PDB file of C-alpha atoms in Angstrom:
ATOM      1  CA  UNK A   1     -38.871   1.565 -32.400  1.00  0.00           C
ATOM      2  CA  UNK A   2     -37.783   5.234 -33.090  1.00  0.00           C
ATOM      3  CA  UNK A   3     -34.178   5.980 -32.059  1.00  0.00           C
ATOM      4  CA  UNK A   4     -32.409   9.417 -31.559  1.00  0.00           C
ATOM      5  CA  UNK A   5     -29.091  10.004 -31.064  1.00  0.00           C
ATOM      6  CA  UNK A   6     -27.396  13.361 -30.462  1.00  0.00           C
ATOM      7  CA  UNK A   7     -23.790  14.518 -30.782  1.00  0.00           C
ATOM      8  CA  UNK A   8     -21.954  17.885 -31.029  1.00  0.00           C
ATOM      9  CA  UNK A   9     -22.167  19.349 -27.649  1.00  0.00           C
ATOM     10  CA  UNK A  10     -19.144  20.819 -25.915  1.00  0.00           C
ATOM     11  CA  UNK A  11     -17.548  23.879 -24.425  1.00  0.00           C
ATOM     12  CA  UNK A  12     -17.446  26.741 -25.972  1.00  0.00           C
ATOM     13  CA  UNK A  13     -16.787  30.366 -25.380  1.00  0.00           C
ATOM     14  CA  UNK A  14     -19.349  32.961 -25.375  1.00  0.00           C
ATOM     15  CA  UNK A  15     -19.965  34.486 -28.886  1.00  0.00           C
ATOM     16  CA  UNK A  16     -18.720  31.212 -30.562  1.00  0.00           C
ATOM     17  CA  UNK A  17     -20.704  28.578 -32.525  1.00  0.00           C
ATOM     18  CA  UNK A  18     -21.581  24.880 -32.319  1.00  0.00           C
ATOM     19  CA  UNK A  19     -23.635  22.581 -34.478  1.00  0.00           C
ATOM     20  CA  UNK A  20     -25.419  20.022 -32.959  1.00  0.00           C
ATOM     21  CA  UNK A  21     -26.590  16.849 -35.018  1.00  0.00           C
ATOM     22  CA  UNK A  22     -29.406  14.391 -34.327  1.00  0.00           C
ATOM     23  CA  UNK A  23     -29.580  11.020 -36.130  1.00  0.00           C
ATOM     24  CA  UNK A  24     -32.955   9.254 -36.639  1.00  0.00           C
ATOM     25  CA  UNK A  25     -33.641   5.623 -37.033  1.00  0.00           C
ATOM     26  CA  UNK A  26     -36.548   3.076 -36.874  1.00  0.00           C
ATOM     27  CA  UNK A  27     -40.021   3.689 -36.834  1.00  0.00           C
ATOM     28  CA  UNK A  28     -42.876   3.370 -39.383  1.00  0.00           C
ATOM     29  CA  UNK A  29     -44.012   7.173 -39.619  1.00  0.00           C
ATOM     30  CA  UNK A  30     -40.887   8.482 -41.082  1.00  0.00           C
ATOM     31  CA  UNK A  31     -39.954  11.242 -41.847  1.00  0.00           C
ATOM     32  CA  UNK A  32     -40.812  12.772 -38.454  1.00  0.00           C
ATOM     33  CA  UNK A  33     -41.362  16.466 -37.400  1.00  0.00           C
ATOM     34  CA  UNK A  34     -38.046  16.976 -35.660  1.00  0.00           C
ATOM     35  CA  UNK A  35     -37.540  19.392 -32.637  1.00  0.00           C
ATOM     36  CA  UNK A  36     -34.798  20.630 -30.313  1.00  0.00           C
ATOM     37  CA  UNK A  37     -35.244  21.360 -26.587  1.00  0.00           C
ATOM     38  CA  UNK A  38     -33.153  22.374 -23.865  1.00  0.00           C
ATOM     39  CA  UNK A  39     -33.018  22.126 -20.266  1.00  0.00           C
ATOM     40  CA  UNK A  40     -31.018  24.168 -17.867  1.00  0.00           C
ATOM     41  CA  UNK A  41     -30.157  22.727 -14.426  1.00  0.00           C
ATOM     42  CA  UNK A  42     -32.726  23.703 -12.091  1.00  0.00           C
ATOM     43  CA  UNK A  43     -35.143  24.988 -15.090  1.00  0.00           C
ATOM     44  CA  UNK A  44     -37.811  23.193 -17.005  1.00  0.00           C
ATOM     45  CA  UNK A  45     -37.379  21.757 -20.344  1.00  0.00           C
ATOM     46  CA  UNK A  46     -37.804  24.481 -22.923  1.00  0.00           C
ATOM     47  CA  UNK A  47     -38.725  24.487 -26.602  1.00  0.00           C
ATOM     48  CA  UNK A  48     -35.806  25.730 -28.951  1.00  0.00           C
ATOM     49  CA  UNK A  49     -36.692  25.039 -32.648  1.00  0.00           C
ATOM     50  CA  UNK A  50     -38.767  22.545 -35.069  1.00  0.00           C
ATOM     51  CA  UNK A  51     -38.644  21.660 -38.263  1.00  0.00           C
ATOM     52  CA  UNK A  52     -41.280  19.937 -40.536  1.00  0.00           C
ATOM     53  CA  UNK A  53     -41.277  16.718 -42.136  1.00  0.00           C
ATOM     54  CA  UNK A  54     -40.297  18.201 -45.504  1.00  0.00           C
ATOM     55  CA  UNK A  55     -37.953  20.630 -43.867  1.00  0.00           C
ATOM     56  CA  UNK A  56     -40.130  23.612 -45.736  1.00  0.00           C
ATOM     57  CA  UNK A  57     -41.240  24.970 -42.279  1.00  0.00           C
ATOM     58  CA  UNK A  58     -39.298  25.823 -39.248  1.00  0.00           C
ATOM     59  CA  UNK A  59     -39.848  27.634 -35.984  1.00  0.00           C
ATOM     60  CA  UNK A  60     -37.574  28.572 -33.470  1.00  0.00           C
ATOM     61  CA  UNK A  61     -37.988  30.129 -29.989  1.00  0.00           C
ATOM     62  CA  UNK A  62     -37.753  33.911 -29.521  1.00  0.00           C
ATOM     63  CA  UNK A  63     -34.850  33.498 -27.181  1.00  0.00           C
ATOM     64  CA  UNK A  64     -32.489  32.001 -29.916  1.00  0.00           C
ATOM     65  CA  UNK A  65     -34.067  33.643 -32.955  1.00  0.00           C
ATOM     66  CA  UNK A  66     -31.473  35.100 -35.100  1.00  0.00           C
ATOM     67  CA  UNK A  67     -28.878  32.937 -33.430  1.00  0.00           C
ATOM     68  CA  UNK A  68     -29.886  29.262 -34.023  1.00  0.00           C
ATOM     69  CA  UNK A  69     -31.284  27.823 -37.170  1.00  0.00           C
ATOM     70  CA  UNK A  70     -32.840  24.238 -37.575  1.00  0.00           C
ATOM     71  CA  UNK A  71     -32.133  22.123 -40.663  1.00  0.00           C
ATOM     72  CA  UNK A  72     -32.405  18.420 -41.896  1.00  0.00           C
ATOM     73  CA  UNK A  73     -30.679  16.405 -44.589  1.00  0.00           C
ATOM     74  CA  UNK A  74     -32.633  15.652 -47.688  1.00  0.00           C
ATOM     75  CA  UNK A  75     -32.781  12.339 -46.554  1.00  0.00           C
ATOM     76  CA  UNK A  76     -34.430  13.206 -43.655  1.00  0.00           C
ATOM     77  CA  UNK A  77     -32.399  11.275 -41.261  1.00  0.00           C
ATOM     78  CA  UNK A  78     -30.387  13.914 -39.903  1.00  0.00           C
ATOM     79  CA  UNK A  79     -31.151  17.293 -38.109  1.00  0.00           C
ATOM     80  CA  UNK A  80     -28.991  19.920 -37.354  1.00  0.00           C
ATOM     81  CA  UNK A  81     -29.023  23.014 -34.847  1.00  0.00           C
ATOM     82  CA  UNK A  82     -26.547  25.493 -35.604  1.00  0.00           C
ATOM     83  CA  UNK A  83     -25.980  27.605 -32.786  1.00  0.00           C
ATOM     84  CA  UNK A  84     -23.903  30.965 -33.412  1.00  0.00           C
ATOM     85  CA  UNK A  85     -23.294  33.950 -30.811  1.00  0.00           C
ATOM     86  CA  UNK A  86     -23.809  31.638 -27.969  1.00  0.00           C
ATOM     87  CA  UNK A  87     -24.321  33.100 -24.651  1.00  0.00           C
ATOM     88  CA  UNK A  88     -23.655  31.770 -20.946  1.00  0.00           C
ATOM     89  CA  UNK A  89     -27.814  31.355 -20.656  1.00  0.00           C
ATOM     90  CA  UNK A  90     -27.501  29.018 -23.760  1.00  0.00           C
ATOM     91  CA  UNK A  91     -25.778  26.545 -21.298  1.00  0.00           C
ATOM     92  CA  UNK A  92     -28.083  23.418 -20.877  1.00  0.00           C
ATOM     93  CA  UNK A  93     -28.471  19.682 -22.067  1.00  0.00           C
ATOM     94  CA  UNK A  94     -29.920  19.911 -25.654  1.00  0.00           C
ATOM     95  CA  UNK A  95     -32.560  16.819 -26.573  1.00  0.00           C
ATOM     96  CA  UNK A  96     -33.613  16.066 -29.918  1.00  0.00           C
ATOM     97  CA  UNK A  97     -37.210  14.871 -30.335  1.00  0.00           C
ATOM     98  CA  UNK A  98     -39.519  13.427 -32.857  1.00  0.00           C
ATOM     99  CA  UNK A  99     -43.177  13.739 -33.515  1.00  0.00           C
ATOM    100  CA  UNK A 100     -45.872  13.238 -35.820  1.00  0.00           C
ATOM    101  CA  UNK A 101     -47.562  16.767 -35.506  1.00  0.00           C
ATOM    102  CA  UNK A 102     -45.769  20.329 -35.607  1.00  0.00           C
ATOM    103  CA  UNK A 103     -45.600  21.344 -32.318  1.00  0.00           C
ATOM    104  CA  UNK A 104     -43.524  23.686 -30.063  1.00  0.00           C
ATOM    105  CA  UNK A 105     -44.853  21.661 -26.803  1.00  0.00           C
ATOM    106  CA  UNK A 106     -42.772  18.988 -25.662  1.00  0.00           C
ATOM    107  CA  UNK A 107     -46.054  16.889 -24.711  1.00  0.00           C
ATOM    108  CA  UNK A 108     -46.526  16.391 -28.256  1.00  0.00           C
ATOM    109  CA  UNK A 109     -43.197  14.478 -29.027  1.00  0.00           C
ATOM    110  CA  UNK A 110     -42.982  11.032 -28.025  1.00  0.00           C
ATOM    111  CA  UNK A 111     -39.578  10.310 -28.990  1.00  0.00           C
ATOM    112  CA  UNK A 112     -36.527  11.314 -27.291  1.00  0.00           C
ATOM    113  CA  UNK A 113     -33.108  11.531 -27.466  1.00  0.00           C
ATOM    114  CA  UNK A 114     -30.602  11.099 -24.338  1.00  0.00           C
ATOM    115  CA  UNK A 115     -29.353  14.675 -24.816  1.00  0.00           C
ATOM    116  CA  UNK A 116     -26.077  16.400 -25.552  1.00  0.00           C
ATOM    117  CA  UNK A 117     -24.524  18.933 -23.098  1.00  0.00           C
ATOM    118  CA  UNK A 118     -23.933  22.618 -24.313  1.00  0.00           C
ATOM    119  CA  UNK A 119     -21.698  24.778 -21.836  1.00  0.00           C
ATOM    120  CA  UNK A 120     -21.015  28.403 -22.873  1.00  0.00           C
ATOM    121  CA  UNK A 121     -18.223  29.636 -20.503  1.00  0.00           C
ATOM    122  CA  UNK A 122     -15.051  31.753 -20.757  1.00  0.00           C
TER     123      UNK A 122
END
């Protein structure tokens, strides 16, 4: 059973930074492709970033490109999302997800964390 636990969310002012973490445990196919998705109130869940099993390939959504960076530890058990220059429209619940394929579609991710809330407001 793959377990994902996110942390690092909170309240931050516009222009500020946060780093989200996702701890991955369990499963027999690790390391997994890891992704971050977000869902704002009233909106559908959307892709934010993904990183390959080795950490050598990453992709981020156009809406956060240049501001957000995804990375993972060398032991592949923790994935991070560094978020800089945050905007009010970044406010959402952020979810960590694991997959066996490198993809930007949420349907490709069978394993999900419970999410951590990020609020960007002055």
